[in-house]
């Protein structure tokens, strides 16, 4: 048997080099995974022990019918459950009066307490209280992300290739020299030749060379120093870090889906594949589920609370369908979020996007028609698309995504009629909205009708006759909502405070006059209308809150519905303020102001009207939010708060709502509570309440009229006209 030993040795050298580099990056990644898991376990253990330390030793008596000598334990220094947990049975048994049986029972109870807390607690990094374990965890996660980014997540694919080459190399020793070959028996020679053949086949595969380059990139990335220190990087990109941690530790969120889903539907969704190879992000488990839900059910509402990444879920569904050959998608969104959508698509995926908006939108529309990809437009621009139903049909749009879908909740508007023309020609539709119902259940039903007319029509009867439980079961096949508290266990606390102010410094006559005239908007603004040379109590408190925040190196967002209030606040803050963001601020300028705020090394206050600045922006740099007045829609406040209290936030968020008692403010608080209760009944998955259905038809005008009448009665004045809802700014 003639052997070209020179050629064989070269092939073996190449194979050894490839195997070494593949195994190096694989073992390095595995090491960082182990380190991450160890750090996460230590950190979680520390948090569990903190909870146990808060439990008095008296708790032992509540957990057993046996007699526990609590006072004896306390006498010997065991004042809390953590102290008991750290002790062995033998140590406890040495305490006078504690028998062996009692010691075993005590340890059994404390171990059970530890397990119970460990199952419920979710590890969250407190940026202002970093432990050495936290820093180790963040450092390991940064290194792990470097590897996965550089290798494009291909280490799992590398493993079988590396194993095949390594196993084959084990049989090739006879080929390394002529002498060895001569003294090898025929069986050994055949194994060597078979192994060489396997190596030649594997090494010659283009995939192997691609994996080798990925391995080299991964090893090279680790050698380069990071542009940011781990903690600084975590502070700005915590959502990416937590997503990676969730993946590494195989953490399952407590709530993946609507509890009204049937088991068949759950099984169907779970078995759905989701190709994320073109997604430049690690999806959280609940986000993966959302993408699968959209793929499985085709025409859906994803109604997750603000800040949970509905945009990324929609992008992941498009990316999957693109991997199967789909090439045309349409996204419709308010103008204010167009820039954010463009950024998200470009940074999170490799999908091509064309922004069809602005003066040259006709040319951009033709470009999208010619080249396909993702067409991104606004609700108003969509109206101007001069395409016939036949032309729309001919586009073969795979998926239409409507962001802030509550914009089309009224089916009689031109906006709704326009989008309906397009929805009729797309097999897959995703409505994204954190507020599917702002004023009444009918708004929710209207969205359902746009997706499935038969289901939508049946919901009318169910909502009126059967109640919220039956309603949620009926809508479950098209509606997915997860709440922040359910899926973002690591999210810092949200503290909401009603700051009660006075009429000090306020022109009360302005308020009384507004009540008499039925000027509802004037009533709401009155607490910020100053007497000559005076500062209103609300403004004074606002300035105090800003100073307190700055002293703690915290950034602030200030929201008001009214332009005059915003201008007054901005004037008094001076160079401490960034903005204001108003309804007339362009979407690009809005984003520029947010970027300036986010990137400022010094604490600043971002000031904006709640309608303009309270939606479509991610502002995790802020940890203090000030609401100048209660809002007529719960969604406005919820969305505004979610600008900061969302995925990526690493600090506790304080929300201060400024209230003047015995004013429209208190009336608004009561109305807000009623409307939130109705939402909870019919649209919020995790908290179905028993509130009265009589609130279902309460709208803004009705609320205004009720409040005006109540204030006229309280003040003992007569009205002089109809209620004025228009802002007279």
XYZ file of N, CA and C in Angstrom, residues 260-468:
627
model
N -55.152 31.545 30.115
C -56.329 30.994 29.460
C -55.991 30.207 28.201
N -54.714 30.105 27.844
C -54.320 29.266 26.726
C -54.635 27.801 27.046
N -55.144 27.092 26.058
C -55.336 25.654 26.226
C -53.980 24.956 26.177
N -53.927 23.749 26.699
C -52.676 23.011 26.662
C -52.268 22.712 25.233
N -53.249 22.432 24.372
C -52.943 22.173 22.961
C -52.263 23.378 22.318
N -52.778 24.572 22.619
C -52.183 25.777 22.054
C -50.778 25.997 22.604
N -50.609 25.798 23.906
C -49.282 25.940 24.505
C -48.287 24.983 23.865
N -48.702 23.730 23.694
C -47.814 22.730 23.090
C -47.458 23.128 21.660
N -48.437 23.648 20.948
C -48.225 24.072 19.566
C -47.202 25.210 19.498
N -47.348 26.174 20.399
C -46.429 27.320 20.416
C -45.028 26.883 20.813
N -44.936 26.066 21.859
C -43.628 25.622 22.350
C -42.866 24.817 21.299
N -43.597 24.051 20.481
C -42.936 23.223 19.467
C -42.545 24.008 18.211
N -43.017 25.230 18.089
C -42.711 26.073 16.939
C -41.226 26.459 16.957
N -40.550 26.284 15.859
C -39.163 26.732 15.741
C -39.110 28.240 15.585
N -38.018 28.845 16.041
C -37.787 30.274 15.851
C -36.332 30.458 15.458
N -36.103 30.747 14.186
C -34.755 30.930 13.655
C -34.280 32.347 13.968
N -33.308 32.455 14.870
C -32.784 33.766 15.257
C -31.364 33.993 14.743
N -30.975 33.242 13.716
C -29.600 33.332 13.217
C -29.267 34.709 12.652
N -30.289 35.459 12.222
C -30.043 36.805 11.694
C -30.377 37.898 12.710
N -30.620 37.505 13.970
C -30.924 38.458 15.038
C -29.660 38.734 15.846
N -29.298 39.989 15.981
C -28.107 40.385 16.736
C -28.462 40.702 18.186
N -29.079 39.763 18.837
C -29.472 39.947 20.233
C -29.842 38.589 20.808
N -29.685 38.454 22.109
C -30.155 37.262 22.802
C -31.545 37.544 23.338
N -32.529 36.797 22.865
C -33.907 37.023 23.290
C -34.139 36.426 24.679
N -34.908 37.146 25.499
C -35.378 36.565 26.746
C -36.345 35.424 26.425
N -36.528 34.518 27.388
C -37.404 33.375 27.144
C -38.819 33.820 26.766
N -39.331 34.828 27.462
C -40.691 35.267 27.161
C -40.770 35.931 25.792
N -39.653 36.566 25.345
C -39.631 37.160 24.015
C -39.625 36.081 22.936
N -38.884 35.017 23.171
C -38.902 33.886 22.251
C -40.312 33.321 22.135
N -40.991 33.186 23.265
C -42.360 32.693 23.270
C -43.263 33.626 22.465
N -43.080 34.950 22.614
C -43.885 35.908 21.863
C -43.686 35.778 20.368
N -42.421 35.597 19.944
C -42.145 35.392 18.529
C -42.798 34.118 18.010
N -42.733 33.044 18.790
C -43.360 31.783 18.405
C -44.884 31.913 18.347
N -45.447 32.647 19.292
C -46.886 32.883 19.313
C -47.336 33.552 18.019
N -46.606 34.574 17.582
C -46.939 35.278 16.346
C -46.842 34.346 15.142
N -45.827 33.486 15.130
C -45.646 32.552 14.016
C -46.734 31.480 13.994
N -47.136 31.036 15.165
C -48.119 29.960 15.275
C -49.523 30.426 14.936
N -49.894 31.595 15.472
C -51.277 32.062 15.365
C -51.511 33.000 14.191
N -50.466 33.505 13.579
C -50.515 34.291 12.337
C -51.050 35.717 12.481
N -52.212 35.895 13.069
C -52.803 37.226 13.217
C -53.091 37.454 14.695
N -52.263 38.289 15.341
C -52.268 38.349 16.799
C -52.103 39.774 17.314
N -52.450 39.931 18.594
C -52.144 41.138 19.361
C -51.101 40.751 20.414
N -49.959 41.390 20.386
C -48.996 41.253 21.470
C -49.142 42.501 22.330
N -49.739 42.297 23.497
C -50.109 43.424 24.359
C -49.259 43.533 25.607
N -48.000 43.078 25.553
C -47.118 43.144 26.717
C -47.045 44.565 27.266
N -46.876 44.658 28.576
C -46.655 45.964 29.179
C -45.477 46.670 28.533
N -45.504 48.000 28.614
C -44.424 48.782 28.037
C -43.078 48.383 28.627
N -42.060 48.376 27.765
C -40.718 48.097 28.240
C -40.294 46.650 28.178
N -41.160 45.764 27.639
C -40.828 44.340 27.590
C -40.294 43.895 26.231
N -40.102 44.826 25.316
C -39.458 44.477 24.043
C -40.385 43.885 22.999
N -41.565 44.505 22.816
C -42.486 44.018 21.784
C -41.866 44.159 20.397
N -41.087 45.233 20.202
C -40.441 45.465 18.903
C -39.543 44.300 18.524
N -38.710 43.847 19.452
C -37.780 42.748 19.172
C -38.535 41.453 18.880
N -39.643 41.219 19.572
C -40.439 40.021 19.308
C -40.970 40.032 17.884
N -41.443 41.194 17.439
C -41.957 41.320 16.080
C -40.839 41.130 15.054
N -39.672 41.710 15.337
C -38.526 41.554 14.439
C -38.121 40.084 14.338
N -38.149 39.371 15.471
C -37.759 37.965 15.448
C -38.707 37.136 14.590
N -40.011 37.458 14.620
C -40.981 36.744 13.786
C -40.707 37.010 12.311
N -40.414 38.276 11.966
C -40.074 38.606 10.584
C -38.796 37.897 10.144
N -37.789 37.872 11.013
C -36.515 37.239 10.674
C -36.711 35.752 10.393
N -37.555 35.102 11.191
C -37.829 33.686 10.965
C -38.491 33.477 9.611
N -39.498 34.289 9.319
C -40.199 34.132 8.043
C -39.284 34.471 6.870
N -38.363 35.401 7.082
C -37.384 35.720 6.042
C -36.472 34.526 5.774
N -36.113 33.786 6.831
C -35.266 32.603 6.671
C -35.959 31.510 5.870
N -37.300 31.558 5.820
C -38.070 30.579 5.050
C -38.375 31.076 3.637
N -37.894 32.274 3.295
C -38.064 32.772 1.938
C -38.930 33.997 1.780
N -39.651 34.411 2.836
C -40.456 35.630 2.735
C -39.535 36.827 2.544
N -39.950 37.783 1.709
C -39.055 38.905 1.429
C -39.719 40.274 1.482
N -40.998 40.320 1.877
C -41.641 41.634 1.924
C -42.486 41.750 3.210
N -42.211 42.821 3.952
C -42.902 43.082 5.205
C -43.269 44.567 5.253
N -44.318 44.879 6.013
C -44.742 46.265 6.158
C -44.949 46.567 7.636
N -44.311 47.633 8.113
C -44.490 48.102 9.481
C -45.146 49.472 9.431
N -46.240 49.623 10.173
C -46.950 50.902 10.265
C -46.870 51.373 11.707
N -46.432 52.598 11.909
C -46.206 53.092 13.265
C -46.428 54.600 13.315
N -46.660 55.151 14.500
C -46.708 56.613 14.616
C -45.374 57.226 14.192
N -45.432 58.448 13.683
C -44.210 59.119 13.216
C -43.169 59.231 14.321
N -43.632 59.349 15.571
C -42.718 59.566 16.686
C -41.798 58.381 16.950
N -42.167 57.184 16.503
C -41.347 56.010 16.794
C -40.663 55.445 15.552
N -40.777 56.117 14.429
C -40.163 55.641 13.191
C -38.651 55.504 13.350
N -38.032 56.495 13.946
C -36.581 56.452 14.121
C -36.183 55.281 15.014
N -36.944 55.075 16.085
C -36.640 53.962 16.989
C -36.757 52.621 16.265
N -37.781 52.463 15.429
C -37.930 51.239 14.660
C -36.736 51.033 13.721
N -36.330 52.092 13.053
C -35.191 51.998 12.137
C -33.939 51.549 12.885
N -33.689 52.167 14.017
C -32.528 51.806 14.844
C -32.587 50.346 15.278
N -33.749 49.917 15.753
C -33.898 48.556 16.267
C -33.669 47.527 15.164
N -34.263 47.752 13.998
C -34.102 46.804 12.893
C -32.647 46.719 12.460
N -31.998 47.887 12.327
C -30.618 47.914 11.847
C -29.636 47.361 12.873
N -29.889 47.598 14.161
C -28.948 47.139 15.188
C -29.218 45.714 15.640
N -30.471 45.264 15.529
C -30.851 43.953 16.051
C -30.978 42.869 14.991
N -30.909 43.243 13.717
C -31.090 42.245 12.677
C -30.298 42.617 11.438
N -30.293 41.717 10.484
C -29.664 41.999 9.189
C -30.712 42.194 8.102
N -31.960 42.431 8.500
C -33.036 42.626 7.549
C -32.946 44.015 6.917
N -33.139 44.134 5.601
C -33.106 45.454 4.952
C -34.387 46.229 5.253
N -34.263 47.519 5.511
C -35.424 48.341 5.830
C -35.393 49.621 5.009
N -36.559 50.024 4.501
C -36.730 51.270 3.755
C -37.759 52.115 4.501
N -37.355 53.305 4.935
C -38.262 54.206 5.639
C -39.074 54.982 4.612
N -40.360 54.665 4.500
C -41.237 55.309 3.512
C -41.992 56.424 4.208
N -41.347 57.551 4.313
C -41.914 58.664 5.077
C -41.225 59.943 4.649
N -41.922 61.048 4.771
C -41.339 62.318 4.383
C -41.785 62.760 3.003
N -41.230 63.857 2.537
C -41.652 64.453 1.279
C -41.403 63.537 0.085
N -40.332 62.735 0.145
C -40.001 61.878 -0.992
C -40.566 60.467 -0.825
N -41.624 60.325 -0.015
C -42.151 58.976 0.224
C -42.673 58.293 -1.048
N -43.196 59.008 -2.072
C -43.614 58.281 -3.281
C -42.459 57.525 -3.943
N -41.279 58.170 -4.012
C -40.121 57.508 -4.593
C -39.656 56.325 -3.726
N -39.720 56.531 -2.394
C -39.315 55.472 -1.475
C -40.276 54.282 -1.545
N -41.572 54.587 -1.752
C -42.561 53.526 -1.923
C -42.227 52.684 -3.153
N -41.887 53.339 -4.242
C -41.537 52.613 -5.467
C -40.267 51.782 -5.266
N -39.349 52.321 -4.482
C -38.120 51.581 -4.184
C -38.438 50.293 -3.412
N -39.343 50.417 -2.436
C -39.749 49.231 -1.662
C -40.487 48.224 -2.549
N -41.344 48.728 -3.422
C -42.080 47.850 -4.336
C -41.103 47.082 -5.224
N -40.042 47.764 -5.665
C -39.080 47.147 -6.578
C -38.137 46.176 -5.861
N -37.716 46.535 -4.636
C -36.655 45.781 -3.965
C -37.119 44.894 -2.814
N -38.373 45.038 -2.388
C -38.911 44.288 -1.247
C -38.188 44.688 0.043
N -38.056 43.765 0.991
C -37.514 44.095 2.315
C -38.611 44.596 3.241
N -38.203 45.309 4.283
C -39.154 45.871 5.247
C -39.494 47.294 4.834
N -40.756 47.548 4.590
C -41.222 48.910 4.380
C -41.717 49.471 5.699
N -41.182 50.609 6.098
C -41.518 51.231 7.382
C -42.184 52.567 7.123
N -43.431 52.708 7.533
C -44.159 53.940 7.262
C -45.040 54.324 8.440
N -45.729 55.450 8.308
C -46.616 55.931 9.366
C -48.072 55.720 8.953
N -48.963 55.807 9.942
C -50.387 55.662 9.659
C -50.869 56.721 8.667
N -50.389 57.952 8.848
C -50.841 59.033 7.969
C -50.251 58.898 6.568
N -48.986 58.486 6.470
C -48.370 58.318 5.158
C -49.019 57.175 4.390
N -49.437 56.139 5.088
C -50.077 54.988 4.454
C -51.315 55.417 3.665
N -52.024 56.440 4.172
C -53.231 56.922 3.483
C -52.918 57.416 2.073
N -51.699 57.898 1.886
C -51.340 58.491 0.594
C -50.809 57.468 -0.407
N -50.684 56.203 -0.009
C -50.204 55.166 -0.926
C -51.296 54.906 -1.971
N -51.069 55.369 -3.173
C -52.083 55.260 -4.230
C -51.989 53.906 -4.924
N -52.363 52.844 -4.184
C -52.320 51.495 -4.740
C -53.709 50.877 -4.700
N -54.074 50.192 -5.767
C -55.362 49.509 -5.819
C -55.285 48.218 -5.006
N -56.447 47.653 -4.638
C -56.420 46.359 -3.938
C -55.654 45.292 -4.715
N -55.774 45.312 -6.039
C -55.054 44.340 -6.865
C -53.544 44.545 -6.769
N -53.123 45.808 -6.750
C -51.697 46.099 -6.630
C -51.160 45.695 -5.249
N -51.943 45.954 -4.205
C -51.549 45.539 -2.863
C -51.421 44.023 -2.807
N -52.395 43.326 -3.385
C -52.367 41.871 -3.426
C -51.115 41.376 -4.144
N -50.761 42.059 -5.229
C -49.609 41.660 -6.028
C -48.267 41.824 -5.330
N -48.230 42.604 -4.247
C -46.983 42.793 -3.514
C -46.566 41.540 -2.737
N -47.531 40.669 -2.456
C -47.264 39.440 -1.685
C -46.586 39.765 -0.349
N -47.205 40.654 0.393
C -46.686 41.014 1.716
C -46.862 39.829 2.655
N -45.781 39.422 3.282
C -45.859 38.283 4.203
C -46.474 38.681 5.548
N -45.986 39.788 6.110
C -46.405 40.191 7.454
C -46.601 41.696 7.509
N -47.694 42.112 8.137
C -47.916 43.523 8.452
C -47.858 43.673 9.968
N -47.078 44.649 10.415
C -46.972 44.953 11.839
C -47.524 46.352 12.065
N -48.483 46.475 12.972
C -49.035 47.772 13.344
C -48.618 48.088 14.770
N -47.696 49.027 14.910
C -47.235 49.423 16.237
C -48.175 50.475 16.819
N -48.279 50.476 18.146
C -49.250 51.348 18.821
C -50.611 51.164 18.153
N -51.024 49.911 18.075
C -52.210 49.552 17.296
C -53.490 50.191 17.812
N -53.471 50.696 19.044
C -54.663 51.396 19.550
C -54.963 52.649 18.732
N -54.047 53.055 17.858
C -54.311 54.171 16.956
C -55.480 53.865 16.023
N -55.792 52.570 15.803
C -56.876 52.214 14.880
C -58.034 51.550 15.633
N -58.183 51.876 16.926
C -59.229 51.268 17.752
C -60.627 51.702 17.328
N -60.732 52.882 16.679
C -62.022 53.364 16.186
C -62.156 52.967 14.717
N -63.025 52.001 14.442
C -63.131 51.444 13.099
C -63.723 52.412 12.087
N -64.289 53.519 12.542
C -64.936 54.474 11.644
C -63.998 55.567 11.146
N -62.764 55.570 11.611
C -61.815 56.589 11.183
C -61.189 56.223 9.846
N -60.702 57.240 9.149
C -60.002 57.000 7.892
C -58.763 56.153 8.091
N -58.112 56.348 9.246
C -56.906 55.586 9.571
C -57.210 54.093 9.613
N -58.317 53.719 10.295
C -58.698 52.314 10.422
C -59.115 51.732 9.073
N -59.883 52.528 8.288
C -60.332 52.031 6.978
C -59.142 51.791 6.049
N -58.140 52.670 6.151
C -56.948 52.519 5.311
C -56.190 51.244 5.647
N -55.945 51.034 6.937
C -55.160 49.861 7.318
C -55.904 48.576 7.007
N -57.236 48.616 7.069
C -58.032 47.430 6.748
C -57.792 46.980 5.319
N -57.666 47.940 4.388
C -57.383 47.616 2.986
C -56.118 46.796 2.849
N -55.128 47.062 3.700
C -53.855 46.358 3.634
C -53.898 45.037 4.411
N -54.587 45.030 5.538
C -54.658 43.809 6.339
C -55.323 42.673 5.579
N -56.257 43.032 4.672
C -56.967 42.020 3.899
C -56.053 41.250 2.945
N -54.857 41.764 2.729
C -53.953 41.161 1.746
C -52.647 40.659 2.362
N -52.671 40.371 3.635
C -51.484 39.831 4.312
C -51.914 38.660 5.183
N -51.268 37.502 5.040
C -51.662 36.340 5.850
C -51.296 36.465 7.319
N -50.267 37.278 7.593
C -49.773 37.405 8.962
C -49.829 38.861 9.405
N -50.379 39.078 10.587
C -50.519 40.431 11.127
C -50.143 40.406 12.605
N -49.365 41.394 13.017
C -49.022 41.542 14.429
C -49.400 42.951 14.874
N -50.347 43.047 15.793
C -50.669 44.308 16.441
C -49.832 44.410 17.710
N -49.133 45.516 17.864
C -48.348 45.760 19.068
C -48.962 46.925 19.830
N -49.354 46.688 21.052
C -49.887 47.760 21.891
C -49.880 47.331 23.345
N -49.379 48.184 24.197
C -49.456 47.942 25.631
C -50.754 48.428 26.231
N -51.553 49.114 25.399
C -52.832 49.670 25.871
C -53.935 49.341 24.867
N -54.330 48.076 24.758
C -55.377 47.724 23.803
C -56.729 48.300 24.158
N -56.864 48.748 25.381
C -58.132 49.316 25.827
C -57.844 50.537 26.696
N -58.115 51.725 26.178
C -57.843 52.949 26.924
C -59.084 53.462 27.646
N -60.236 53.385 27.009
C -61.454 53.941 27.604
C -62.555 52.914 27.822
N -62.694 51.942 26.939
C -63.773 50.981 27.049
C -63.399 49.670 26.371
N -64.092 48.617 26.735
C -63.826 47.284 26.217
C -64.003 47.229 24.704
N -64.928 48.043 24.191
C -65.187 48.055 22.752
C -63.936 48.330 21.922
N -63.007 49.119 22.459
C -61.764 49.416 21.736
C -60.946 48.140 21.531
N -60.901 47.322 22.557
C -60.211 46.042 22.480
C -60.880 45.148 21.440
N -62.196 45.093 21.482
C -62.960 44.258 20.557
C -62.735 44.705 19.116
N -62.642 46.013 18.887
C -62.412 46.531 17.535
C -61.084 46.033 16.964
N -60.056 46.004 17.778
C -58.769 45.480 17.321
C -58.902 44.009 16.943
N -59.649 43.263 17.757
C -59.871 41.852 17.464
C -60.616 41.684 16.140
N -61.592 42.568 15.867
C -62.355 42.501 14.618
C -61.452 42.698 13.397
N -60.463 43.570 13.513
C -59.543 43.807 12.401
C -58.711 42.563 12.088
N -58.459 41.745 13.096
C -57.686 40.524 12.902
C -58.560 39.345 12.490
N -59.716 39.237 13.136
C -60.620 38.109 12.927
C -62.043 38.606 13.136
N -62.739 38.892 12.053
C -64.065 39.503 12.139
C -65.045 38.625 12.910
N -65.006 37.325 12.662
C -65.931 36.415 13.342
C -65.706 36.424 14.852
N -64.434 36.325 15.265
C -64.120 36.350 16.689
C -64.512 37.693 17.285
N -64.162 38.772 16.610
C -64.466 40.103 17.113
C -65.953 40.305 17.357
N -66.773 39.847 16.418
C -68.221 40.000 16.562
C -68.754 39.184 17.749
N -68.191 38.015 17.972
C -68.642 37.197 19.093
C -68.252 37.807 20.434
N -67.158 38.572 20.458
C -66.703 39.175 21.705
C -67.685 40.210 22.240
N -68.404 40.870 21.340
C -69.413 41.837 21.788
C -70.397 41.182 22.758
N -70.881 40.023 22.381
C -71.856 39.317 23.214
C -71.222 38.802 24.502
N -70.027 38.274 24.384
C -69.348 37.703 25.545
C -69.055 38.767 26.588
N -68.574 39.927 26.129
C -68.223 41.005 27.057
C -69.446 41.484 27.834
N -70.590 41.562 27.166
C -71.790 42.080 27.813
C -72.455 41.058 28.719
N -72.410 39.790 28.308
C -73.191 38.773 29.005
C -72.383 37.859 29.912
N -71.225 37.437 29.447
C -70.494 36.392 30.154
C -69.451 36.897 31.142
N -68.979 38.121 31.004
C -68.008 38.651 31.946
C -66.561 38.465 31.540
N -65.657 39.000 32.336
C -64.241 39.058 31.959
C -63.568 37.701 31.812
